Amino acid sequence: MSLITAIDIGSHSLKWVRVDCNSGQRPLLRDWGRELLEEGTLTGNFNKLGLRKPAVFRDNLVQVLTDSAARGGEVALTFPDQFIKVFFSELDRLQDLTAKERQYTIWRLRQQLPSSIVSDCILDYQHLVTLRRDTGPVFKVVVEAVREEILNELSRRVAEQKAWPAFTNANSFCCFNLFQDQLDKGAEAEKPVCLIHIGHYSTTFSFFRNGILEYVRILDFAWHNFVEICVRVAGCTVEEAHQKLRTEELLPETGKAPTAGLKGISLFCELFEEWFREIEQTFTFHKSNHPYIDKPQVYLCGGGASLKNLSSFLGKLLNAPVSLLDPGLAVNMEAVPDLNERLGLSAALGAAITWGTQDEETLPVATQTERSSQEVVAQ
């Protein structure tokens, strides 16, 4: 499989990429595009998909499939993290070399997880690590759950326009694959790594230790809220707010809101206080349950990471190194010189690469195959 088309069905826009996965050392972005959605067209959460303007959404989707020349062929789809829940589970045995064995494992996981949550969900999993305990090996897996109704509805909308979804996954899991090399560098340095994906309606925190995913939290506060705050503070339009957030220094680089002289910026930070507090609590909770000595390396990705000064602000807030993850590190993106545009394409690129480089049925989580055979001693 060489030229891959992937579509990111986002809450703010539909983004598409065509990626050549056999172009040399790095995959090559051949073409890309973006179709903005009217605010409120696609909303919802884990429990329900909110498609308030189906006719408008259909027209936007038709335009994307036309521009990407995807009709009549297979596509990879990725969708917002707000529609999934993530669980970690342990199994006393694991055999998943065939589709039948994987279905049996999913059945076993369904018995372990809360039935009130997963009864009408599609589940998939990835083996993370094998723990050696006195009673024998224990297989730790991460499980991704999405409502069957939501996944079927998104796939059906695409199929109605004569494009066939061959791969689907949530944004953050696609980003894991895209940025695998960068996440591995933290593993080599034996430092915890946190990947923060900032979408339109949700912020996802994914913590890794030795390259293995160990904690995920999805927070319902992201770019959409940034825009609302900017509109309130600056008295501007929604369109102007999107531009201001990316170009003006609304967040001070000090990591603290100024107390005088810049009333507008101070109010901006005060309104952001809920998000900052949740970030601090997330890191505190993770450290209390997964103790570490070294400061974690924090990476920001996704379209919401384009908020100006965010990496330096969070670096001071968390007292940890924070940096943007440019998808241009993983994909040749000479066709997209603007960093903010590249950040917004991260999930679509991850979906294309995940699907395009799989030799077998694609799994939902970007954990390399060789990691499945890692063995560690349980503490």
Coordinates of C-alpha atoms in Angstrom, one line a residue, residues 14-326:
L14 CA -12.8 18.1 8.1
K15 CA -9.1 17.6 7.2
W16 CA -7.8 15.3 4.6
V17 CA -4.3 14.1 3.6
R18 CA -2.8 11.9 0.8
V19 CA 0.4 10.4 2.0
D20 CA 3.0 8.4 0.1
C21 CA 4.2 5.8 2.6
N22 CA 6.9 4.4 0.3
S23 CA 8.7 7.6 -0.7
G24 CA 12.0 7.0 1.1
Q25 CA 13.1 7.6 4.7
R26 CA 10.1 9.6 5.6
P27 CA 6.5 9.4 4.3
L28 CA 5.7 12.2 1.9
L29 CA 2.6 14.4 2.1
R30 CA 1.4 14.6 -1.5
D31 CA -1.7 16.7 -1.0
W32 CA -4.0 18.0 1.8
G33 CA -7.0 20.1 2.4
R34 CA -9.4 21.5 5.0
E35 CA -13.1 22.1 5.0
L36 CA -14.4 24.3 7.8
L37 CA -17.6 23.2 9.5
E38 CA -20.2 25.6 10.8
E39 CA -20.0 25.9 14.6
G40 CA -22.2 23.2 16.2
T41 CA -22.4 21.0 13.1
L42 CA -20.7 18.1 14.9
T43 CA -20.7 17.9 18.7
G44 CA -21.3 15.2 21.3
N45 CA -19.4 13.0 23.7
F46 CA -18.9 9.4 24.6
N47 CA -22.6 8.8 25.0
K48 CA -24.0 10.5 22.0
L49 CA -23.0 11.9 18.6
G50 CA -24.4 15.4 18.0
L51 CA -25.0 15.9 14.3
R52 CA -27.1 19.0 14.4
K53 CA -26.8 20.0 10.7
P54 CA -26.7 16.7 8.8
A55 CA -27.3 18.3 5.4
V56 CA -24.4 20.8 5.9
F57 CA -22.2 18.0 7.1
R58 CA -23.0 15.9 4.0
D59 CA -22.1 18.8 1.8
N60 CA -18.8 19.4 3.6
L61 CA -18.0 15.7 3.3
V62 CA -18.8 15.6 -0.4
Q63 CA -16.4 18.5 -0.9
V64 CA -13.6 16.7 1.0
L65 CA -14.1 13.4 -0.9
T66 CA -14.1 15.3 -4.2
D67 CA -11.0 17.3 -3.4
S68 CA -9.1 14.3 -2.1
A69 CA -10.2 12.1 -5.0
A70 CA -11.2 9.5 -2.4
R71 CA -14.5 8.4 -3.9
G72 CA -14.5 4.8 -5.1
G73 CA -11.6 3.9 -2.9
E74 CA -10.7 3.0 0.7
V75 CA -9.9 5.7 3.3
A76 CA -8.6 5.9 6.9
L77 CA -10.8 7.8 9.3
T78 CA -10.0 9.4 12.6
F79 CA -12.4 11.1 15.0
P80 CA -12.2 13.3 18.2
D81 CA -11.2 11.8 21.5
Q82 CA -14.4 13.1 23.1
F83 CA -16.1 10.0 21.7
I84 CA -14.0 7.3 23.4
K85 CA -13.2 5.9 26.8
V86 CA -9.9 4.3 27.6
F87 CA -9.3 1.4 30.1
F88 CA -6.3 -0.5 31.3
S89 CA -6.8 -4.2 32.1
E90 CA -4.8 -7.3 32.9
L91 CA -5.3 -10.8 31.6
D92 CA -3.8 -14.1 32.9
R93 CA -3.4 -15.4 29.3
L94 CA -3.4 -13.8 25.9
Q95 CA -3.6 -15.4 22.5
D96 CA -4.4 -13.1 19.6
L97 CA -2.7 -14.4 16.5
T98 CA -6.0 -14.9 14.7
A99 CA -9.2 -12.9 14.4
K100 CA -11.1 -15.6 16.3
E101 CA -8.6 -15.4 19.2
R102 CA -8.8 -11.6 19.3
Q103 CA -12.6 -11.8 19.4
Y104 CA -12.4 -14.2 22.4
T105 CA -10.0 -11.8 24.1
I106 CA -12.4 -8.9 23.5
W107 CA -15.2 -11.0 25.0
R108 CA -13.1 -11.6 28.1
L109 CA -12.3 -7.9 28.5
R110 CA -16.0 -7.1 28.1
Q111 CA -16.7 -9.3 31.2
Q112 CA -14.1 -7.4 33.2
L113 CA -15.1 -3.8 32.3
P114 CA -18.2 -2.0 33.6
S115 CA -21.2 -3.4 31.7
S116 CA -23.1 -0.1 32.1
I117 CA -20.4 1.6 30.0
V118 CA -19.3 -1.0 27.4
S119 CA -22.4 -3.0 26.8
D120 CA -23.2 -1.2 23.5
C121 CA -19.6 -0.3 22.6
I122 CA -17.1 -1.6 20.0
L123 CA -14.0 -2.6 21.9
D124 CA -10.4 -3.1 20.7
Y125 CA -7.2 -3.5 22.6
Q126 CA -3.4 -3.5 22.4
H127 CA -1.0 -5.6 24.4
L128 CA 1.3 -3.2 26.2
V129 CA 3.6 -5.3 28.4
T130 CA 4.0 -8.7 30.1
L131 CA 4.4 -8.5 33.8
R132 CA 6.2 -11.4 35.6
R133 CA 4.7 -12.2 38.9
D134 CA 5.0 -15.1 41.3
T135 CA 1.7 -16.6 40.1
G136 CA 2.8 -16.4 36.5
P137 CA 2.8 -14.0 33.6
V138 CA 0.2 -11.2 33.5
F139 CA -0.6 -9.4 30.2
K140 CA -1.4 -5.7 30.6
V141 CA -3.5 -4.3 27.8
V142 CA -5.1 -0.9 27.0
V143 CA -8.7 -1.0 25.8
E144 CA -10.4 1.6 23.7
A145 CA -14.2 1.8 23.7
V146 CA -16.5 3.7 21.4
R147 CA -20.2 3.6 21.1
E148 CA -21.2 1.3 18.2
E149 CA -23.9 3.8 17.1
I150 CA -21.4 6.6 16.9
L151 CA -18.8 4.7 14.9
N152 CA -21.4 3.2 12.6
E153 CA -22.9 6.6 11.9
L154 CA -19.6 8.3 11.0
S155 CA -18.6 5.4 8.8
R156 CA -22.1 5.3 7.1
R157 CA -21.9 9.0 6.3
V158 CA -18.6 8.4 4.4
A159 CA -19.8 5.2 2.7
E160 CA -22.9 6.9 1.4
Q161 CA -20.6 9.1 -0.6
K162 CA -18.9 6.0 -2.2
A163 CA -15.7 6.0 0.0
W164 CA -15.0 2.9 2.1
P165 CA -13.7 3.3 5.6
A166 CA -10.9 0.6 6.0
F167 CA -9.5 1.9 9.2
T168 CA -10.9 4.0 12.0
N169 CA -9.4 5.3 15.3
A170 CA -9.5 8.2 17.7
N171 CA -7.1 11.2 17.2
S172 CA -4.7 10.6 20.1
F173 CA -4.1 7.0 19.2
C174 CA -3.3 8.0 15.6
C175 CA -0.8 10.6 17.0
F176 CA 0.9 7.9 19.0
N177 CA 1.9 6.2 15.8
L178 CA 2.9 9.5 14.1
F179 CA 5.2 10.5 16.9
Q180 CA 6.5 7.1 17.8
D181 CA 10.2 8.1 17.3
Q182 CA 9.8 11.1 19.5
L183 CA 8.1 9.1 22.3
D184 CA 10.9 6.5 22.0
K185 CA 13.5 9.1 22.8
G186 CA 12.0 9.6 26.2
A187 CA 12.0 5.9 26.7
E188 CA 15.7 5.7 25.9
A189 CA 16.4 8.5 28.4
E190 CA 14.3 6.5 31.0
K191 CA 12.2 9.6 31.6
P192 CA 8.4 9.6 31.8
V193 CA 6.8 11.2 28.7
C194 CA 3.4 13.0 28.5
L195 CA 1.8 13.6 25.1
I196 CA -0.9 16.2 25.3
H197 CA -3.3 16.3 22.3
I198 CA -5.4 19.4 22.2
G199 CA -8.4 19.1 19.9
H200 CA -11.4 21.3 19.4
Y201 CA -13.6 20.0 22.3
S202 CA -11.2 17.8 24.3
T203 CA -7.6 17.7 25.7
T204 CA -6.1 14.2 26.1
F205 CA -3.2 13.5 28.4
S206 CA -1.3 10.3 27.6
F207 CA 1.6 9.3 29.9
F208 CA 4.3 6.8 28.9
R209 CA 7.0 5.1 30.9
N210 CA 9.8 3.3 29.1
G211 CA 7.8 3.8 25.9
I212 CA 4.7 2.0 27.4
L213 CA 1.4 3.8 27.8
E214 CA 0.4 3.8 31.5
Y215 CA -2.3 6.4 32.0
V216 CA -4.8 8.4 29.9
R217 CA -7.1 11.2 30.8
I218 CA -9.5 13.0 28.4
L219 CA -10.6 16.4 29.6
D220 CA -13.6 18.3 28.0
F221 CA -11.8 21.6 27.7
A222 CA -9.9 22.6 24.6
W223 CA -9.7 25.0 21.6
H224 CA -13.5 25.6 21.6
N225 CA -13.2 27.0 25.1
F226 CA -10.2 29.0 24.2
V227 CA -12.2 30.7 21.5
E228 CA -15.1 31.4 23.8
I229 CA -12.8 33.0 26.4
C230 CA -11.1 35.1 23.7
V231 CA -14.4 36.4 22.4
R232 CA -15.5 37.4 25.9
V233 CA -12.2 39.1 26.8
A234 CA -11.5 40.8 23.5
G235 CA -15.0 41.4 22.3
C236 CA -14.2 40.0 18.9
T237 CA -15.9 37.7 16.5
V238 CA -15.3 33.9 16.5
E239 CA -13.2 34.2 13.3
E240 CA -11.1 36.9 14.9
A241 CA -10.6 34.9 18.0
H242 CA -9.1 32.0 16.1
Q243 CA -6.5 34.3 14.6
K244 CA -5.8 36.1 17.9
L245 CA -5.2 32.9 19.8
R246 CA -2.5 31.9 17.3
T247 CA -0.8 35.2 16.8
E248 CA -1.1 37.4 19.9
E249 CA 0.6 36.9 23.2
L250 CA -2.5 36.3 25.3
L251 CA -0.6 33.9 27.6
P252 CA 2.5 35.4 29.3
E253 CA 5.7 33.3 29.0
T254 CA 6.2 33.5 32.7
G255 CA 3.6 30.8 33.5
K256 CA 1.7 33.3 35.7
A257 CA -1.0 35.8 35.0
P258 CA 0.2 39.5 35.2
T259 CA -1.3 41.3 38.1
A260 CA -1.3 44.8 36.7
G261 CA -1.0 46.8 33.5
L262 CA -2.4 44.1 31.1
K263 CA -6.0 43.8 32.4
G264 CA -7.2 41.9 29.3
I265 CA -4.5 39.3 29.5
S266 CA -4.9 38.9 33.2
L267 CA -8.6 38.2 32.7
F268 CA -7.8 35.8 29.9
C269 CA -5.6 33.8 32.3
E270 CA -8.2 33.9 35.1
L271 CA -10.8 32.4 32.7
F272 CA -8.3 29.8 31.8
E273 CA -7.7 28.9 35.4
E274 CA -10.0 25.8 35.3
W275 CA -7.9 24.3 32.5
F276 CA -4.6 25.1 34.2
R277 CA -5.9 23.6 37.5
E278 CA -7.0 20.4 35.7
I279 CA -3.6 20.1 34.0
E280 CA -1.8 20.4 37.4
Q281 CA -4.2 17.9 39.0
T282 CA -3.7 15.5 36.1
F283 CA 0.1 15.5 36.6
T284 CA -0.2 15.3 40.4
F285 CA -2.6 12.3 40.2
H286 CA -0.4 10.5 37.7
K287 CA 2.7 11.0 39.8
S288 CA 0.9 9.8 43.0
N289 CA -0.1 6.6 41.2
H290 CA 3.1 6.2 39.1
P291 CA 5.9 7.7 41.1
Y292 CA 8.9 9.1 39.2
I293 CA 12.0 11.2 40.1
D294 CA 12.8 12.8 36.8
K295 CA 10.6 15.6 35.4
P296 CA 8.5 14.3 32.6
Q297 CA 9.1 15.4 29.1
V298 CA 5.9 17.0 27.8
Y299 CA 5.0 17.2 24.2
L300 CA 2.0 19.2 22.7
C301 CA 0.3 18.2 19.5
G302 CA -3.0 18.8 17.7
G303 CA -4.5 21.9 16.3
G304 CA -5.1 23.4 19.7
A305 CA -1.4 23.4 20.5
S306 CA -1.1 26.4 18.2
L307 CA -2.1 28.7 21.1
K308 CA 0.8 31.2 21.1
N309 CA 3.2 30.9 24.1
L310 CA 1.4 27.7 25.3
S311 CA 4.6 25.5 25.5
S312 CA 6.6 28.1 27.5
F313 CA 3.6 28.9 29.7
L314 CA 3.0 25.2 30.6
G315 CA 6.7 24.7 31.0
K316 CA 6.7 27.2 33.9
L317 CA 3.4 26.0 35.2
L318 CA 4.5 22.3 35.4
N319 CA 8.2 23.0 36.0
A320 CA 9.0 20.6 33.2
P321 CA 10.3 20.7 29.7
V322 CA 7.5 21.3 27.2
S323 CA 7.8 21.4 23.5
L324 CA 5.6 21.3 20.4
L325 CA 5.6 18.2 18.3
D326 CA 5.7 19.2 14.7

